[in-house]
mmCIF file of C-alpha atoms and ligand atoms in Angstrom:
data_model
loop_
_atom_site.group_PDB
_atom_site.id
_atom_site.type_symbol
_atom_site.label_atom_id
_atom_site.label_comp_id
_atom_site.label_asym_id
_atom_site.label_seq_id
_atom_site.Cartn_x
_atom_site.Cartn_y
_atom_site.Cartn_z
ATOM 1 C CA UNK A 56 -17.836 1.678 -4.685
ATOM 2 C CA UNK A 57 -18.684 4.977 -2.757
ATOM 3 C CA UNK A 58 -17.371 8.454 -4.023
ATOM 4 C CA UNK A 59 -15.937 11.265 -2.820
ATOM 5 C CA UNK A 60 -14.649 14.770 -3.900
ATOM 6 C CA UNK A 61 -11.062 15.098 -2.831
ATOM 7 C CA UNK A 62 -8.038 17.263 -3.899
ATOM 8 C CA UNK A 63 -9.702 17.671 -7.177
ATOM 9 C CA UNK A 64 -10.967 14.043 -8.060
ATOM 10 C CA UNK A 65 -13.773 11.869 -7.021
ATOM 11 C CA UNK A 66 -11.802 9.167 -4.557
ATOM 12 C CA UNK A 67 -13.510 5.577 -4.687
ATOM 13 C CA UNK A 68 -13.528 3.554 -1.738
ATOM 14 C CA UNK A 69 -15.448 0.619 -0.188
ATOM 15 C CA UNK A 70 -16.487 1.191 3.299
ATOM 16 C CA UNK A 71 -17.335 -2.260 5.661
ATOM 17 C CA UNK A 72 -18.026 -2.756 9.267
ATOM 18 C CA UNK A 73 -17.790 -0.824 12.708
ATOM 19 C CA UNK A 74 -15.251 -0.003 15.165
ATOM 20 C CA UNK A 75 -11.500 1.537 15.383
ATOM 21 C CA UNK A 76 -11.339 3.379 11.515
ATOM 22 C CA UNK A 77 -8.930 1.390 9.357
ATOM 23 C CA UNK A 78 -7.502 2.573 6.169
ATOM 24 C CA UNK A 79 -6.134 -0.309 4.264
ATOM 25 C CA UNK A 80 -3.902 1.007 1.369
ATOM 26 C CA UNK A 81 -3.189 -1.130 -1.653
ATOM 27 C CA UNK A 82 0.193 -1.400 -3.227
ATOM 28 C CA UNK A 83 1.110 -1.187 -7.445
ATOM 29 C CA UNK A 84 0.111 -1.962 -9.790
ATOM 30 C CA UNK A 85 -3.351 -3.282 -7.974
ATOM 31 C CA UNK A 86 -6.337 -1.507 -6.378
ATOM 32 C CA UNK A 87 -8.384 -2.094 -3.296
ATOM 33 C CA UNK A 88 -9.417 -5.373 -4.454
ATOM 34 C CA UNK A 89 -6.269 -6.727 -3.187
ATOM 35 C CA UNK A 90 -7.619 -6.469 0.250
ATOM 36 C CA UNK A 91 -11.175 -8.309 -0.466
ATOM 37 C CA UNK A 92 -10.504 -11.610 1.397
ATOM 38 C CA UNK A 93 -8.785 -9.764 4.324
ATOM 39 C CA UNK A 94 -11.887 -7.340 4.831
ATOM 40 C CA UNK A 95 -14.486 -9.893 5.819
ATOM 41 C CA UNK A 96 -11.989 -10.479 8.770
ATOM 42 C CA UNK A 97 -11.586 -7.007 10.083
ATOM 43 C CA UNK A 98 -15.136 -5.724 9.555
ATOM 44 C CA UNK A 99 -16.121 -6.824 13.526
ATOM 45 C CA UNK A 100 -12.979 -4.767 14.889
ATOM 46 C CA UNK A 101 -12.800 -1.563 12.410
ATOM 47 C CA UNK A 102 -14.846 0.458 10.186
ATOM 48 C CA UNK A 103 -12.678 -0.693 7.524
ATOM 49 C CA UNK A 104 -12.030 2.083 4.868
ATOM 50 C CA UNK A 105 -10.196 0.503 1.377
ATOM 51 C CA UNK A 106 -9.675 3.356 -1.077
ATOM 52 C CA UNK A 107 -8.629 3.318 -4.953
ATOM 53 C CA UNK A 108 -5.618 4.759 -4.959
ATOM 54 C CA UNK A 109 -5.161 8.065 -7.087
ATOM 55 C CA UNK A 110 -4.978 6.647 -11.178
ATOM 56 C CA UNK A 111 -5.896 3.157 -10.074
ATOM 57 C CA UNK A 112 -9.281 1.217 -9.687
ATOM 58 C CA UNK A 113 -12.001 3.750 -10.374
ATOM 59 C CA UNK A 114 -10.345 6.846 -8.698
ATOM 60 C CA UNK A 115 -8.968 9.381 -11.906
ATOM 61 C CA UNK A 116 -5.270 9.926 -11.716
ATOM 62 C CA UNK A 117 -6.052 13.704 -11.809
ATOM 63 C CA UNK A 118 -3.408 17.105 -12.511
ATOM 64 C CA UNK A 119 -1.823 17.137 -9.038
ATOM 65 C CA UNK A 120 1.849 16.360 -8.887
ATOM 66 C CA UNK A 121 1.892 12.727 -7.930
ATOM 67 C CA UNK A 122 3.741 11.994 -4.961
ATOM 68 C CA UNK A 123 3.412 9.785 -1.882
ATOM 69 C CA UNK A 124 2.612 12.755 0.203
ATOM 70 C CA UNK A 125 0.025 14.119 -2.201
ATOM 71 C CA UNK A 126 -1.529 10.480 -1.743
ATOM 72 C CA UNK A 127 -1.376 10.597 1.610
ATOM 73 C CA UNK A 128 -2.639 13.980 1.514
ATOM 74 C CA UNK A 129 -5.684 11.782 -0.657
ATOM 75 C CA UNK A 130 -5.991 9.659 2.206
ATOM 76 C CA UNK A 131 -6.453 12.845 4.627
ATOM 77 C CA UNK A 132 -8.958 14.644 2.371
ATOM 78 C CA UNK A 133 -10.942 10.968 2.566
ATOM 79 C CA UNK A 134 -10.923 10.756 6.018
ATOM 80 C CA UNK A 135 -12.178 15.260 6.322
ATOM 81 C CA UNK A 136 -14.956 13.900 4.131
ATOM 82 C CA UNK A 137 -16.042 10.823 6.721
ATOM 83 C CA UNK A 138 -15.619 13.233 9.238
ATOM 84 C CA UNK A 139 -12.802 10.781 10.699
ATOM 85 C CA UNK A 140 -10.130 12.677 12.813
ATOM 86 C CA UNK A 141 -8.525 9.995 13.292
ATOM 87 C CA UNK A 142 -7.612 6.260 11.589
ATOM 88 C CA UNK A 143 -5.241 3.578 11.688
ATOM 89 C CA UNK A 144 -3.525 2.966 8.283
ATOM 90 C CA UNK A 145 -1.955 0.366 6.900
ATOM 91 C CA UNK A 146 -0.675 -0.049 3.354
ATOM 92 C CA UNK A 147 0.704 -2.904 1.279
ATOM 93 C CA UNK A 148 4.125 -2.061 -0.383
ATOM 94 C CA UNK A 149 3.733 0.888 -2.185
ATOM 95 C CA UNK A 150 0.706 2.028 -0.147
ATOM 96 C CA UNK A 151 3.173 1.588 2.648
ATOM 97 C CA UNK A 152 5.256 4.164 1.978
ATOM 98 C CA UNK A 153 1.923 5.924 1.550
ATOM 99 C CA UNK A 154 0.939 5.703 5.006
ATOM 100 C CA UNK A 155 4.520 6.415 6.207
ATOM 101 C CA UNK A 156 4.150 10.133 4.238
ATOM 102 C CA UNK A 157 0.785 9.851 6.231
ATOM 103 C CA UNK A 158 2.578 9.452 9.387
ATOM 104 C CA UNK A 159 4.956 11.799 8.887
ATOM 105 C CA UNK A 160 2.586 14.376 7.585
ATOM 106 C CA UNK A 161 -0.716 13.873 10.123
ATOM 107 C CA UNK A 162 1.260 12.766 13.333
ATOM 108 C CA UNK A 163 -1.813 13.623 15.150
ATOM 109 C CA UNK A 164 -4.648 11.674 13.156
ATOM 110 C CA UNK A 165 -2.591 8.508 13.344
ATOM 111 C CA UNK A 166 -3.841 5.684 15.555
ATOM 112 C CA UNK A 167 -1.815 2.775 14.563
ATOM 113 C CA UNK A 168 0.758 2.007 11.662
ATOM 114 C CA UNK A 169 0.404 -1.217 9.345
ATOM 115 C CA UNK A 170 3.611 -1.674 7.391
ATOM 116 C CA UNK A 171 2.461 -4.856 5.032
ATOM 117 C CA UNK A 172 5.697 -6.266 2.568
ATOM 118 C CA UNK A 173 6.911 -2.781 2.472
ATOM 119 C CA UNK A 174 10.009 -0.982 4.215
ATOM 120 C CA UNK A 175 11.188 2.379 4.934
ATOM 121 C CA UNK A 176 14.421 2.976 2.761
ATOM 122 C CA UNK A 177 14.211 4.722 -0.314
ATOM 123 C CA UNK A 178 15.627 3.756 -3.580
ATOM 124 C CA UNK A 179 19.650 3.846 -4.042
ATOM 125 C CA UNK A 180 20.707 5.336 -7.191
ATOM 126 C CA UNK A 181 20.387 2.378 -9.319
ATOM 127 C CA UNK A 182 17.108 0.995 -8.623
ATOM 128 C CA UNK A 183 15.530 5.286 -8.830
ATOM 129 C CA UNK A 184 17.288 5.116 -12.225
ATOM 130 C CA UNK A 185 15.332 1.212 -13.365
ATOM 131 C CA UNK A 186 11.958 2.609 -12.139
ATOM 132 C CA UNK A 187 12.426 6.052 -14.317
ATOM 133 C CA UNK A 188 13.170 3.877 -17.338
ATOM 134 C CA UNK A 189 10.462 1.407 -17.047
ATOM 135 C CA UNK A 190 8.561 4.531 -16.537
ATOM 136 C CA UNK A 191 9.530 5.892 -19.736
ATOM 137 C CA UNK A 192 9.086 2.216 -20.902
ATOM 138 C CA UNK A 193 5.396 1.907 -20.099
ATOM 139 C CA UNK A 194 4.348 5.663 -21.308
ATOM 140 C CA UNK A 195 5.652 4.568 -24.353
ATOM 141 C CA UNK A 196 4.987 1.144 -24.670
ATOM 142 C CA UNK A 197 2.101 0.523 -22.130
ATOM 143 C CA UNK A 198 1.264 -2.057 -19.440
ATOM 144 C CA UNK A 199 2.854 -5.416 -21.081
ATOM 145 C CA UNK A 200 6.056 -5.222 -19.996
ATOM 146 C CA UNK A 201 5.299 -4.988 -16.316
ATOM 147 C CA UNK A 202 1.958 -7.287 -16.416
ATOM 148 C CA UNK A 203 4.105 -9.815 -17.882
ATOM 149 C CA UNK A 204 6.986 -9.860 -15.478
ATOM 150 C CA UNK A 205 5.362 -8.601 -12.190
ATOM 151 C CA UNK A 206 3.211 -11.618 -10.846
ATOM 152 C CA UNK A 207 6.154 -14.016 -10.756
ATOM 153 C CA UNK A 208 7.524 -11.781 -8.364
ATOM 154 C CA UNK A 209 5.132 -11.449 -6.155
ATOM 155 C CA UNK A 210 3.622 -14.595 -5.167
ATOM 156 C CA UNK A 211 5.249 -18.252 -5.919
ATOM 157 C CA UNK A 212 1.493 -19.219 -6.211
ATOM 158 C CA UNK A 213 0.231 -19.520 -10.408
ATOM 159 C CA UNK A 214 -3.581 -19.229 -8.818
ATOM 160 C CA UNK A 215 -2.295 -15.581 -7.250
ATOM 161 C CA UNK A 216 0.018 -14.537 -10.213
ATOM 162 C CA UNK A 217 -2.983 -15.143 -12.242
ATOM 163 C CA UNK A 218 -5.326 -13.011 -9.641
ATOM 164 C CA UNK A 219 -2.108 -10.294 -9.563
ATOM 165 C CA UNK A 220 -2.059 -10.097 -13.834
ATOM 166 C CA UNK A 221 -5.871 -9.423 -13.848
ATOM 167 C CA UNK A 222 -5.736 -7.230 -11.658
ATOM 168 C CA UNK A 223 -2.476 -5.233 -12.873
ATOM 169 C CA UNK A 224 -4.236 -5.594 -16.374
ATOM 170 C CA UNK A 225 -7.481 -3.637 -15.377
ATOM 171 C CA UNK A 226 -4.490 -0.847 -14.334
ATOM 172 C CA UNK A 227 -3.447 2.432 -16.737
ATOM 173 C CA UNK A 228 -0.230 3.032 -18.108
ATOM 174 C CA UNK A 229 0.506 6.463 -17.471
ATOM 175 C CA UNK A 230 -0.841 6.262 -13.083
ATOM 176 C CA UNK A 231 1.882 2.539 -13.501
ATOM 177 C CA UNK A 232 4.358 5.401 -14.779
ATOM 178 C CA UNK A 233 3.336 7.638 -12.159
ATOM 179 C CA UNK A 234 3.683 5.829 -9.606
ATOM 180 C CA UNK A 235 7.605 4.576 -10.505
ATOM 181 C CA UNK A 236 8.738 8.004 -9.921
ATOM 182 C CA UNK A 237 6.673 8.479 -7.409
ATOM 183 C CA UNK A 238 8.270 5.258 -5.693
ATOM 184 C CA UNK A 239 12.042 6.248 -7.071
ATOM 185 C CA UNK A 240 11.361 9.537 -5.167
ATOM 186 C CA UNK A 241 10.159 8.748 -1.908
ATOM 187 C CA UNK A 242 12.424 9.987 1.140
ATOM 188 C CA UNK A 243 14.060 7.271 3.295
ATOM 189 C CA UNK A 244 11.517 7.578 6.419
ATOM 190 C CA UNK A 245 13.474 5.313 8.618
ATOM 191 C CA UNK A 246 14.364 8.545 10.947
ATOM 192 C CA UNK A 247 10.359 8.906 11.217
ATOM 193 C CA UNK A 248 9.959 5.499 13.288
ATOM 194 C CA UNK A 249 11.940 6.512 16.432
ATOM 195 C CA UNK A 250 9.346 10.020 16.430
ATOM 196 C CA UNK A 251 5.936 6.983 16.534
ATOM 197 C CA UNK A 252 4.484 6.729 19.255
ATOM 198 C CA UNK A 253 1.779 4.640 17.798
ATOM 199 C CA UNK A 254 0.980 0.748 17.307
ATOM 200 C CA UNK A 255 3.127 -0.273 14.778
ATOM 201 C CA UNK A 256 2.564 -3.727 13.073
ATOM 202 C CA UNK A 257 4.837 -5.106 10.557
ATOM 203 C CA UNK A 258 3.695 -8.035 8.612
ATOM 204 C CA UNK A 259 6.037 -9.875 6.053
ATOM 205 C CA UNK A 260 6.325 -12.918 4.366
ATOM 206 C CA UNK A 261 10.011 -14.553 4.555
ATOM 207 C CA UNK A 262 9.842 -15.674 1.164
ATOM 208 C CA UNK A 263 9.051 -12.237 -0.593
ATOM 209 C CA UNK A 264 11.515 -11.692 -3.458
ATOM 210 C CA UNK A 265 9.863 -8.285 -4.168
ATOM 211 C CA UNK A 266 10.815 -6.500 -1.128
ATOM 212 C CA UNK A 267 13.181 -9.033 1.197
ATOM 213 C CA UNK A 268 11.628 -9.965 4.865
ATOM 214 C CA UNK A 269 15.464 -8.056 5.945
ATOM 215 C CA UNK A 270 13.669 -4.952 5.381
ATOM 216 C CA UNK A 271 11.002 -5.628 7.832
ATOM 217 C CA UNK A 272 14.111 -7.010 10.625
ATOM 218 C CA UNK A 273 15.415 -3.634 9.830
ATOM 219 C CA UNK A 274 12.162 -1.613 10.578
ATOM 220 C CA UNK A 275 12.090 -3.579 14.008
ATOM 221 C CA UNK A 276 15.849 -3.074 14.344
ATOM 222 C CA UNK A 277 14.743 1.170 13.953
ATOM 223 C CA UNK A 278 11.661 0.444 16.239
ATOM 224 C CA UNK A 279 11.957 -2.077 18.652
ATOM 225 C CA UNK A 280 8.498 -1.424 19.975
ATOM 226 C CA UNK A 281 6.920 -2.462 16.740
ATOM 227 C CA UNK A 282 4.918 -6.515 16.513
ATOM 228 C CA UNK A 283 7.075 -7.758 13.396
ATOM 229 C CA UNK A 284 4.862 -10.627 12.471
ATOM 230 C CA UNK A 285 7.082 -13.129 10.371
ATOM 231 C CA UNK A 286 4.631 -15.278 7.615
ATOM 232 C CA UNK A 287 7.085 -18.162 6.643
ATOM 233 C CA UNK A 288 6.883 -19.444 3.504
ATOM 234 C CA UNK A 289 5.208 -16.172 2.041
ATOM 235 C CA UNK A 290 5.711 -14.163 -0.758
ATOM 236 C CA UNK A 291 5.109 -10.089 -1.653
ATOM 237 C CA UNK A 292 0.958 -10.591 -1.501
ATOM 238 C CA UNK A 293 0.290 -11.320 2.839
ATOM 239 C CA UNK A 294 -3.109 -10.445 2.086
ATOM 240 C CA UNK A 295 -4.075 -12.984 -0.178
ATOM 241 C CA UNK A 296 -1.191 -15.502 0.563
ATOM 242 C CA UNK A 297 -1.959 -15.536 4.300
ATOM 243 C CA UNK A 298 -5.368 -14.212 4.369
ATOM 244 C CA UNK A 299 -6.162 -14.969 8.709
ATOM 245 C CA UNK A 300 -2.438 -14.643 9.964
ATOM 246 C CA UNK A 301 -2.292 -10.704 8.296
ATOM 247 C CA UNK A 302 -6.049 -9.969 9.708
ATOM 248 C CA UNK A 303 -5.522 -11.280 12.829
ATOM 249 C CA UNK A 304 -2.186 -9.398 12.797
ATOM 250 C CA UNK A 305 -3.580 -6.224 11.784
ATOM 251 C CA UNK A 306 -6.122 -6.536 14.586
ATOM 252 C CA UNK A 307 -3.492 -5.379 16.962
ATOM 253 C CA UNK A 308 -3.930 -1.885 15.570
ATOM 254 C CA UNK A 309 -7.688 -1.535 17.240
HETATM 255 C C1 MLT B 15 4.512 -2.668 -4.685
HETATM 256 O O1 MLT B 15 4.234 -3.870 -4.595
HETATM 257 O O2 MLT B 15 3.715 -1.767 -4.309
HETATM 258 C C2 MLT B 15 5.812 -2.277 -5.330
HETATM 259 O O3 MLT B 15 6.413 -3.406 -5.891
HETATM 260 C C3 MLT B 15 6.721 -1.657 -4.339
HETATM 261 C C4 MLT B 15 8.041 -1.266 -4.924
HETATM 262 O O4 MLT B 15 8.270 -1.489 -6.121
HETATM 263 O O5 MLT B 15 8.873 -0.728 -4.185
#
């Protein structure tokens, strides 16, 4: 992993190929390592640019307030300090919501929008109040609860759970509890899709139980002018599940 200084913490990412920059943002509870079979596929078309998230992988969680725009405002600082102006991001669930606070904050360094199993409605009441008490669950309790009942969720494959519980394992308790209330307060940024002018590229498995494939139909519904590529059969992990359908679909952001 490379480091950088950024907003107050050293930022770890991996850096591969040449062409179009490409930030590929990882969702929770995982780090970029979720994106290691997908890379190899990109790295002719994009300087690919895979980042540990802010408390996960080797990048500290840090004092700042953590929010998805102070990640995306992570994701900025990274790019200042490649001397990129410009990138195309894409982010898996939770780093989805990531790159939409990146799109609505840097209109102007955005050169393409990846929205991988993720959507742009925030929580309603009920599921903001379940992620604030698992969040109060895991600073009390630590990872087990979620590390136990997250990979069933996302992927119907027992090879990928197992790949998803190692990886959520490696993870910290208090960046998991973070991050809930990070998620639970995240704006709804479906009014930001009709202002994207933009590639957009939304890539979703119809069989994800973690976020349903209706939330993709819905971003496409907002955005007509957005590629909604439809995985059948796939669950809440494109990137490992469907490795060459979500790089060749992210290629249409070069
Ligand atoms: C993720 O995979 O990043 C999260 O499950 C997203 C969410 O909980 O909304």
């Amino acid at each position: 992993m490379n480091h950088v200084h950024v907003n107050g913490i050293e930022v770890a990412y991996q850096r591969h190929g040449q062409g179009t920059p490409l930030v590929l943002i990882h969702g929770f509870p995982l780090d970029h390592s979720i994106w290691n079979e997908v890379v190899p596929l990109l790295q002719a078309t994009f300087d690919v640019i895979v980042p540990d998230l802010r408390g996960f992988g080797e990048t500290a969680l840090g004092d700042s307030p953590f929010t998805m725009d102070g990640l995306a405002s992570d994701i900025a600082g990274l790019l200042d300090q490649l001397g990129l102006a410009r990138a195309a991001v894409a982010g898996h669930s939770m780093g989805g919501y990531i790159a939409l606070a990146f799109a609505r904050n840097y209109p102007t360094r955005l050169s393409g929008l990846g929205l991988v199993a993720t959507q742009t409605l925030a929580d309603p009441p009920d599921r903001k109040a379940g992620r604030y008490k698992s969040a109060e669950e895991i600073a009390a309790n630590g990872t087990g609860s979620i590390v136990t009942s997250m990979p069933a969720k996302v992927t119907p494959s027992t090879r990928l759970q197992e790949v998803a519980r190692q990886l959520m394992l490696r993870q910290r308790a208090e960046s998991m509890a973070a991050a809930l209330k990070a998620m639970a307060d995240r704006p709804d940024s479906t009014p930001l899709l009709a202002k994207l002018s933009c590639p957009v590229v939304v890539v979703h498995g119809n069989a994800d139980e973690a976020i349903p494939f209706d939330r993709a139909r819905d971003i496409k519904s907002a955005h007509p002018a957005a590629e909604l590529v439809e995985l059948p059969g796939v669950g809440h992990l494109p990137m490992l599940e469907a490795v060459e359908a979500t790089a060749s679909a992210l290629k249409k952001l070069a």
